[in-house]
Short mmCIF file of C-alpha atoms in Angstrom, two decimals:
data_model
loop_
_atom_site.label_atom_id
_atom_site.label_comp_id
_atom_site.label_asym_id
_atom_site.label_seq_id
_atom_site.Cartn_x
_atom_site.Cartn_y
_atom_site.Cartn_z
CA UNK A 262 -40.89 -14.43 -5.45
CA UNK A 263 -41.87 -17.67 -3.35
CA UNK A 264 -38.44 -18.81 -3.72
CA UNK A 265 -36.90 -15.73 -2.39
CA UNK A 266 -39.02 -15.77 0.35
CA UNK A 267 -37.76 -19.21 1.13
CA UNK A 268 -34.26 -17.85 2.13
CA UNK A 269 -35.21 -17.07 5.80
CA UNK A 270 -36.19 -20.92 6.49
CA UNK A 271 -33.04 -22.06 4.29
CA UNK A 272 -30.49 -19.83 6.06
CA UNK A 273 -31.47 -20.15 9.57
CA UNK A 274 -29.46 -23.24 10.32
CA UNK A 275 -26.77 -21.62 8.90
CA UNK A 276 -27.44 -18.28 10.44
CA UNK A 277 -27.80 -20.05 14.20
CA UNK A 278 -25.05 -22.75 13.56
CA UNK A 279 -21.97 -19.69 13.81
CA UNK A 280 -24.23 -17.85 16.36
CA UNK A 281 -24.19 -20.54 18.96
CA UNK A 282 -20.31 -20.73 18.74
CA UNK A 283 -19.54 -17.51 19.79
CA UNK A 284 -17.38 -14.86 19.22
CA UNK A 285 -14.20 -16.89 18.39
CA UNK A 286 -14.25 -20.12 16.62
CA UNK A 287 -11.27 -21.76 18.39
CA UNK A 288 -12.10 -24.82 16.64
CA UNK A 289 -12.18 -23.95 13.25
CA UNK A 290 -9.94 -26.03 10.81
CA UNK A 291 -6.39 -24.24 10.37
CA UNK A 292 -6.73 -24.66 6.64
CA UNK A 293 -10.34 -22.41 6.79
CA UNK A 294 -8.77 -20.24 8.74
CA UNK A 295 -5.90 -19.76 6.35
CA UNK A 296 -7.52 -19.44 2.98
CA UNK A 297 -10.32 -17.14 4.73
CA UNK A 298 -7.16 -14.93 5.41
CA UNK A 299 -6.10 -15.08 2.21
CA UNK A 300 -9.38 -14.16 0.90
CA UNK A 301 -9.20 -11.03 2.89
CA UNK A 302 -5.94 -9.55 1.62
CA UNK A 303 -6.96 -10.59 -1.96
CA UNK A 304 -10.10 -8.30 -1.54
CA UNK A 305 -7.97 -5.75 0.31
CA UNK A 306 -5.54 -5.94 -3.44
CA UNK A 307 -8.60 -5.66 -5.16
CA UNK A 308 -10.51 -2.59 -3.40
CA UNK A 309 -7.53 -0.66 -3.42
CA UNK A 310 -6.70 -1.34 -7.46
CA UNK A 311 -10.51 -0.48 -8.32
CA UNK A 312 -10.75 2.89 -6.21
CA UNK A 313 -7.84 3.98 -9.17
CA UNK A 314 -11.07 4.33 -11.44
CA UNK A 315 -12.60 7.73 -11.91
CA UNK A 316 -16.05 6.29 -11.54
CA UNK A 317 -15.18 5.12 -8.22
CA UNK A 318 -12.86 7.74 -6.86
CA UNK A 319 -16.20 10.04 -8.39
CA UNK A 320 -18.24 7.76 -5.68
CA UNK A 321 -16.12 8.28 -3.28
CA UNK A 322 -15.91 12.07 -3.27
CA UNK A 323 -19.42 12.39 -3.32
CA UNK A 324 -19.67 10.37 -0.44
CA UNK A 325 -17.39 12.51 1.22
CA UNK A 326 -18.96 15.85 0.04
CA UNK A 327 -22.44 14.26 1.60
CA UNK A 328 -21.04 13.58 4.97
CA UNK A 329 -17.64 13.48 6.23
CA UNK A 330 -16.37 10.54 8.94
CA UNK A 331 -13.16 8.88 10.79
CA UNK A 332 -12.73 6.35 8.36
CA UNK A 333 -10.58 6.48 5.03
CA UNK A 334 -9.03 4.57 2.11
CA UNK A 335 -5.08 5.06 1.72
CA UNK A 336 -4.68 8.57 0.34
CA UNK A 337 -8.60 8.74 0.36
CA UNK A 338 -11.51 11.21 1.59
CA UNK A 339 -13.20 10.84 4.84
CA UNK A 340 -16.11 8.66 4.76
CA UNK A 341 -18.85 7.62 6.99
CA UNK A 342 -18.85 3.97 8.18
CA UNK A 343 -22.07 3.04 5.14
CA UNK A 344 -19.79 5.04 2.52
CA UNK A 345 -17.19 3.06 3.17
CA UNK A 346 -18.92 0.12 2.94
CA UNK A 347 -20.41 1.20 -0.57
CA UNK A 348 -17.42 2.33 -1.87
CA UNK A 349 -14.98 -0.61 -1.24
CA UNK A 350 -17.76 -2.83 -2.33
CA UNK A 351 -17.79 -0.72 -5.63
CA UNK A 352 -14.29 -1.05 -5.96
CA UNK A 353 -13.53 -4.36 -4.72
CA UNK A 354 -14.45 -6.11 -8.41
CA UNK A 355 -14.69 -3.41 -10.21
CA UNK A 356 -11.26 -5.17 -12.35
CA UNK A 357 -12.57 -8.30 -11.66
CA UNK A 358 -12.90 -11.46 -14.36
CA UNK A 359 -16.64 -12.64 -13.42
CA UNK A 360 -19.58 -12.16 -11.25
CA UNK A 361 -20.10 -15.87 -10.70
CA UNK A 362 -20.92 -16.51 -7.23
CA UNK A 363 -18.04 -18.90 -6.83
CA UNK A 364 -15.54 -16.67 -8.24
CA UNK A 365 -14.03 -13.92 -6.02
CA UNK A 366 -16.65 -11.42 -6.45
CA UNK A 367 -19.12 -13.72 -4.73
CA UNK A 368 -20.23 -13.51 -1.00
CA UNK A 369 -16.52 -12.70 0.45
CA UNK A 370 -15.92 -9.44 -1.31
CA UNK A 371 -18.77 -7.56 -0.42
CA UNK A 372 -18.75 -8.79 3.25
CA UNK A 373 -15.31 -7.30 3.68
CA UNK A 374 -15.86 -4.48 2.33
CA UNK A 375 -19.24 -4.14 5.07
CA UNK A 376 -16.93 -5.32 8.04
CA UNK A 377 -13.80 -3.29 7.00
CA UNK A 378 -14.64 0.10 8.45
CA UNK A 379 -16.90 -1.61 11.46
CA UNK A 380 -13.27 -3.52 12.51
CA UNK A 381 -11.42 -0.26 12.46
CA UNK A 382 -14.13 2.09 14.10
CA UNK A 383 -14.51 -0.96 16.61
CA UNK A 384 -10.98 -1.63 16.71
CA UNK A 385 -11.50 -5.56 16.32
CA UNK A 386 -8.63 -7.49 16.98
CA UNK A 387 -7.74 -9.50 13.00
CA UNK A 388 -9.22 -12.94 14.75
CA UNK A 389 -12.63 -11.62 14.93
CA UNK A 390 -12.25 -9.95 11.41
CA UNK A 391 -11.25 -13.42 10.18
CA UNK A 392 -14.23 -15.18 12.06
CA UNK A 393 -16.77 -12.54 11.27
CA UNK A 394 -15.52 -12.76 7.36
CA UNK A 395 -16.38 -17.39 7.77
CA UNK A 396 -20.06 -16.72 9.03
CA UNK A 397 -21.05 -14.10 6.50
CA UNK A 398 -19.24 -15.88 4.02
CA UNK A 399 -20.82 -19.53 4.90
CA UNK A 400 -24.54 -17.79 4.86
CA UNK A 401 -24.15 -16.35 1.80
CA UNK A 402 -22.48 -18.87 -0.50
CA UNK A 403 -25.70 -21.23 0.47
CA UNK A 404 -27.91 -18.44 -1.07
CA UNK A 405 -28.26 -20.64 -3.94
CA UNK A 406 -29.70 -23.69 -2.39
CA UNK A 407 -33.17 -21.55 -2.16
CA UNK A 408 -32.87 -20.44 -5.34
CA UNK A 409 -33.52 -22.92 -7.07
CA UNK A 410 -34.07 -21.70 -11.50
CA UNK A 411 -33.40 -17.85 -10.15
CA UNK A 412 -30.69 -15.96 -12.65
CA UNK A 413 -26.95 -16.12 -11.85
CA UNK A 414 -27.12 -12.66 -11.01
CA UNK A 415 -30.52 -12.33 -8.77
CA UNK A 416 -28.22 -15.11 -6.85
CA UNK A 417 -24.91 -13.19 -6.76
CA UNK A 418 -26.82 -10.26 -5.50
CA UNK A 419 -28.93 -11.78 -2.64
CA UNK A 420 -25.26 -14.11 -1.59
CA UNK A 421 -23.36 -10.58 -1.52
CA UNK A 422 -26.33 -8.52 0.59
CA UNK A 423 -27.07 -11.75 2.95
CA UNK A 424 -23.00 -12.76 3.35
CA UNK A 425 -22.67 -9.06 4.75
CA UNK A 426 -25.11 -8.90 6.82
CA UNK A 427 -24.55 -11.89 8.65
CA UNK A 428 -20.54 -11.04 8.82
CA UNK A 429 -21.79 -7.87 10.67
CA UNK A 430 -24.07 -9.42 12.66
CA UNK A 431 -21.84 -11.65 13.82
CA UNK A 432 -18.65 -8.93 14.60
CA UNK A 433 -21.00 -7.06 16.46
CA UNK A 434 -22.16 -10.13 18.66
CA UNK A 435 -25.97 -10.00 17.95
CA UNK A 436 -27.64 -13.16 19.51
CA UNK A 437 -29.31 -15.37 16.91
CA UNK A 438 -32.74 -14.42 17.07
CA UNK A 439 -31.42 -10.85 16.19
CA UNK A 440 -29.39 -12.42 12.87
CA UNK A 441 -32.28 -14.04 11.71
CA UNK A 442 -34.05 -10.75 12.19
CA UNK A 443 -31.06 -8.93 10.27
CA UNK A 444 -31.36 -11.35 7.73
CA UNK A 445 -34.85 -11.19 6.82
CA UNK A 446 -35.27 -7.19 6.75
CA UNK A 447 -32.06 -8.31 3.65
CA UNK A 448 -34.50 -10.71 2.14
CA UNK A 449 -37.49 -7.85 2.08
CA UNK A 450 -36.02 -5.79 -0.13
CA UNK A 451 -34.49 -8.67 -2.41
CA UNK A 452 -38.07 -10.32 -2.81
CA UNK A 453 -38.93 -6.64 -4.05
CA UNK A 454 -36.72 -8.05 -7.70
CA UNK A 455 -33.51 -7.58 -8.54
CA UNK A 456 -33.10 -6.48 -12.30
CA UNK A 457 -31.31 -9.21 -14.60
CA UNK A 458 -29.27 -8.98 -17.24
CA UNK A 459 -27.07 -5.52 -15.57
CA UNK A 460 -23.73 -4.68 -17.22
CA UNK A 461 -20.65 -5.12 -14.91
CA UNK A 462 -20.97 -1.36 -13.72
CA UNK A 463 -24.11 -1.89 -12.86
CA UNK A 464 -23.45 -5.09 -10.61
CA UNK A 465 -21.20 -2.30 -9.10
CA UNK A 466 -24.13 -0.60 -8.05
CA UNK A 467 -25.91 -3.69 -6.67
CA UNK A 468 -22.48 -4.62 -4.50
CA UNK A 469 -22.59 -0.99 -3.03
CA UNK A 470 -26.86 -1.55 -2.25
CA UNK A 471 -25.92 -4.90 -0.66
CA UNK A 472 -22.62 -3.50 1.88
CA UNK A 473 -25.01 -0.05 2.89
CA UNK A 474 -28.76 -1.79 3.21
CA UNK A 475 -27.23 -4.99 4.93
CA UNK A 476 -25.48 -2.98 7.22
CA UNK A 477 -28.42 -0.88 7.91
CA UNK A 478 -30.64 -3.86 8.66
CA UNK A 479 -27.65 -5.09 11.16
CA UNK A 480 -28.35 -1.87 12.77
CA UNK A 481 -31.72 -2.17 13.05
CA UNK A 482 -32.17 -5.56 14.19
CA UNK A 483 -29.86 -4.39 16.87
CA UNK A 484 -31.43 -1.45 18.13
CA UNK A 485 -34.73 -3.46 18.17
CA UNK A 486 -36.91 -3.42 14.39
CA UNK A 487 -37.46 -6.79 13.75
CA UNK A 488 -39.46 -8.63 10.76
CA UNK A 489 -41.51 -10.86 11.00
CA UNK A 490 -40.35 -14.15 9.72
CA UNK A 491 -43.85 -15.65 9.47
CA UNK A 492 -44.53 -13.09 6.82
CA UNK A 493 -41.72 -13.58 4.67
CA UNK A 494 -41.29 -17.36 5.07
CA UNK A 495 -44.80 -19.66 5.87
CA UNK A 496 -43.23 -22.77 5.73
CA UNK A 497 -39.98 -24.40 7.41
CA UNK A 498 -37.33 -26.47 5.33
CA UNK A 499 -35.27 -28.39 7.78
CA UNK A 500 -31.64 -28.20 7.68
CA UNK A 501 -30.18 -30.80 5.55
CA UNK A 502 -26.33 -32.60 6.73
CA UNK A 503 -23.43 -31.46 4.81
CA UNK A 504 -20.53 -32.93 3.89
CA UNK A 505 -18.11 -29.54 3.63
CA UNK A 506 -19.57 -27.08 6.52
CA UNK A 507 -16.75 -24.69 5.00
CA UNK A 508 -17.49 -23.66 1.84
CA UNK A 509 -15.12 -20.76 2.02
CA UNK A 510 -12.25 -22.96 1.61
CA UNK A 511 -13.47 -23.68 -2.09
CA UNK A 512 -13.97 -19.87 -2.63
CA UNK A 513 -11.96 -18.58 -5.98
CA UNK A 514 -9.66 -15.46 -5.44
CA UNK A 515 -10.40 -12.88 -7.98
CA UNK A 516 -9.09 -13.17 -10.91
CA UNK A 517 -7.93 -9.50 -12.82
CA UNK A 518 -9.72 -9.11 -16.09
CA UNK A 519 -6.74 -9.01 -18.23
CA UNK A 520 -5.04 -12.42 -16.63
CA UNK A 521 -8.40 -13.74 -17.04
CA UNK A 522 -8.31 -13.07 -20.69
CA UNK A 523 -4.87 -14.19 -21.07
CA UNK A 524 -5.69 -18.02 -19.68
CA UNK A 525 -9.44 -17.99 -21.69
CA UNK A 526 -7.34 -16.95 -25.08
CA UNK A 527 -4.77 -19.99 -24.73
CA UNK A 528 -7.72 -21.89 -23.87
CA UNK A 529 -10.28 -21.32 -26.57
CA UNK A 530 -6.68 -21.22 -29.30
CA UNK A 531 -6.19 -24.54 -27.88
CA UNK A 532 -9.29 -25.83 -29.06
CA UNK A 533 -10.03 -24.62 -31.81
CA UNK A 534 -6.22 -25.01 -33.29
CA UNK A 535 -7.08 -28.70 -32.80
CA UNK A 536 -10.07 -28.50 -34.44
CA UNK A 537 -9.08 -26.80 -37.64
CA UNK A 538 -5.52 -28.29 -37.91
CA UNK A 539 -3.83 -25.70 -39.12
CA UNK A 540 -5.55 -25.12 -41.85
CA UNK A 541 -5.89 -21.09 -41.85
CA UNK A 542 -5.07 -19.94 -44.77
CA UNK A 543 -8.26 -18.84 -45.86
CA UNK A 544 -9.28 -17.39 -42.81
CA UNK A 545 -9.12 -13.04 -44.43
CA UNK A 546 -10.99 -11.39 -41.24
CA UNK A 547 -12.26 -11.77 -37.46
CA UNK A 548 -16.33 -10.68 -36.44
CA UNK A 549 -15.72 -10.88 -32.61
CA UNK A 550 -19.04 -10.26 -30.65
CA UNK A 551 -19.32 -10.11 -26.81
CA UNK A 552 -21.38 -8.29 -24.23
CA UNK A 553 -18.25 -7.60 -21.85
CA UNK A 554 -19.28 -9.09 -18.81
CA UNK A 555 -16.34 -10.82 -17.96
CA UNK A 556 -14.21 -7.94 -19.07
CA UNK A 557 -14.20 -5.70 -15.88
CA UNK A 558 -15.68 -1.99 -15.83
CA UNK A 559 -13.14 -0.09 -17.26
CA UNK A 560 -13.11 -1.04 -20.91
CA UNK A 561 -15.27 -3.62 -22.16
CA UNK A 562 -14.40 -3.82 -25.68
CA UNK A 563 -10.67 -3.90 -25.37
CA UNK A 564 -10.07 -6.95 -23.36
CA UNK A 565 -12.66 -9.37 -25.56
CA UNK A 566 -11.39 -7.78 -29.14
CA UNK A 567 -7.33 -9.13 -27.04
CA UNK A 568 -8.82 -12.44 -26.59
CA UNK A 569 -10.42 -13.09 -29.52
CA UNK A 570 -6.84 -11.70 -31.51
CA UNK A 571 -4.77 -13.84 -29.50
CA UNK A 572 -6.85 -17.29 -29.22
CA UNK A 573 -7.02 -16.66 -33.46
CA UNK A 574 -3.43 -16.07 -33.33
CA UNK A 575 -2.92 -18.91 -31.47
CA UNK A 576 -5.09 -21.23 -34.05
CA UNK A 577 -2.39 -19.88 -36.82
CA UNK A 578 0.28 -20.83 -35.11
CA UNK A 579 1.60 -17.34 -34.85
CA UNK A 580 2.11 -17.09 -31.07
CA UNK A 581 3.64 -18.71 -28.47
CA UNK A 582 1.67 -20.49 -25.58
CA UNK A 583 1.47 -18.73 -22.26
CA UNK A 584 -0.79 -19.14 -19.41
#
């Protein structure tokens, strides 16, 4: 896993870049600023929608059961500050469209759901929650760059587990030497492989792993355990100039499975009414195959078999457009 091991070297720049400017960024661009806040209530929508599922209201009362704490969800159980973590990362895209890392279950929603309880048990003032949400946020959406032929999801899953840690580490005020150290206990138990090919529920489970163990190796790295970087990363890759230091700004909100089915149906009728002119006639019957990974967690089947019926429907002329 050379290439995982490359993200301590990668990241650092990042990593010391927000570190060196402190706990407020009074010179971020107003525009950052804005859609970052955005962002936030969008994943706030999002966690409380998904807790509505018995699998994750199930998650959360055994969380509860296991150890009680001063933080809660609206209407919710007491949870420890790592269950809550785990559980609004669970339910932060568990309706969501796609687990692209660009899309709104990329670096940003698991990072808020890691800084929301540590703002409320900390009582952070929204400005730091804001600025805390940019550095973990900037860290993790570079993930990529290191990675380079890795799966879409082995990158989702180290951009989630890396974006929250460094959100953390920076809300808590760690120096930069302790970040980097943060960052690189995350990046020993990525390069330990990250299964590919998981069903949505199970990129559930990885967005939980990534809120608790990168808030545990905050922790750590502040109370002193360090890694060693030599031993994860041999070799330095020099920052490279960028053109957009704020990649937040082109972050995607999330998009609910059904409204993304709705746009991909007019889409795909679109096409293919163009293609086969409205000649339909002897079209008798439908074989629709998916794997439901863009379909959410709660019913895989039901969204793709809508799509599929309403782009065909679409192709026949049968339905009107709407997006």
């Amino acid at each position: 896993m050379a290439s995982i091991a490359r993200l301590a070297d990668c990241l650092a720049p990042t990593v010391l870049r927000f570190a060196e400017r402190g706990e407020y960024f009074d010179t971020t661009p107003a525009a950052v600023t804005a859609k970052t806040r955005q962002l936030l209530l969008d994943t706030f929508g999002c966690i409380l929608a998904g807790r509505s599922a018995p699998e994750v209201a199930g998650l959360e009362s055994e969380f509860s059961s296991l150890e009680s704490g001063a933080f809660s969800f609206p209407g919710g159980r007491r949870l420890s500050v790592l269950g809550a973590a785990a559980v609004g990362a669970v339910a932060a895209g568990w309706d969501g469209a796609s687990a692209a890392l660009g899309d709104g279950d990329g670096p940003g929603a698991v990072a808020v759901a890691a800084l929301l309880p540590q703002v409320l048990a900390r009582d952070v003032r929204l400005d730091a929650f804001v600025d805390s949400l940019i550095a973990g946020y900037e860290v993790g959406a570079r993930a990529g760059l290191a990675l380079p032929g890795e799966s879409p999801q082995r990158i989702l899953n180290a951009g989630q587990a890396l974006a929250a840690a460094s959100a953390v580490s920076h809300l808590i005020g760690l120096p930069g030497g302790l970040r980097l150290s943060a960052v690189e206990a995350v990046i020993g138990w990525l390069s330990a492989g990250l299964p590919p090919g998981l069903p949505h529920q199970g990129n559930r489970v990885q967005a939980a792993h990534g809120a608790w163990g990168s808030t545990l190796a905050v922790l750590s790295a502040a109370g002193g355990l360090q890694v060693r970087q030599e031993a994860l990363a041999p070799k330095v890759y020099p920052a490279q100039p960028e053109e957009n230091p704020y990649r937040i700004v082109d972050a995607a909100l999330k998009r609910h499975a059904g409204a993304r089915h709705v746009q991909d149906c007019v889409e795909i009728g679109r096409v293919m009414r163009d293609r086969v002119r409205g000649k339909t006639e002897s079209i008798s019957s439908i074989l629709i195959a998916g794997d439901g990974v863009m379909s959410g967690a709660r019913d895989a089947a039901a969204p793709d078999a809508a799509q599929a019926s309403r782009a065909f429907a679409l192709v026949a002329g049968r339905s009107e457009e709407h997006t």
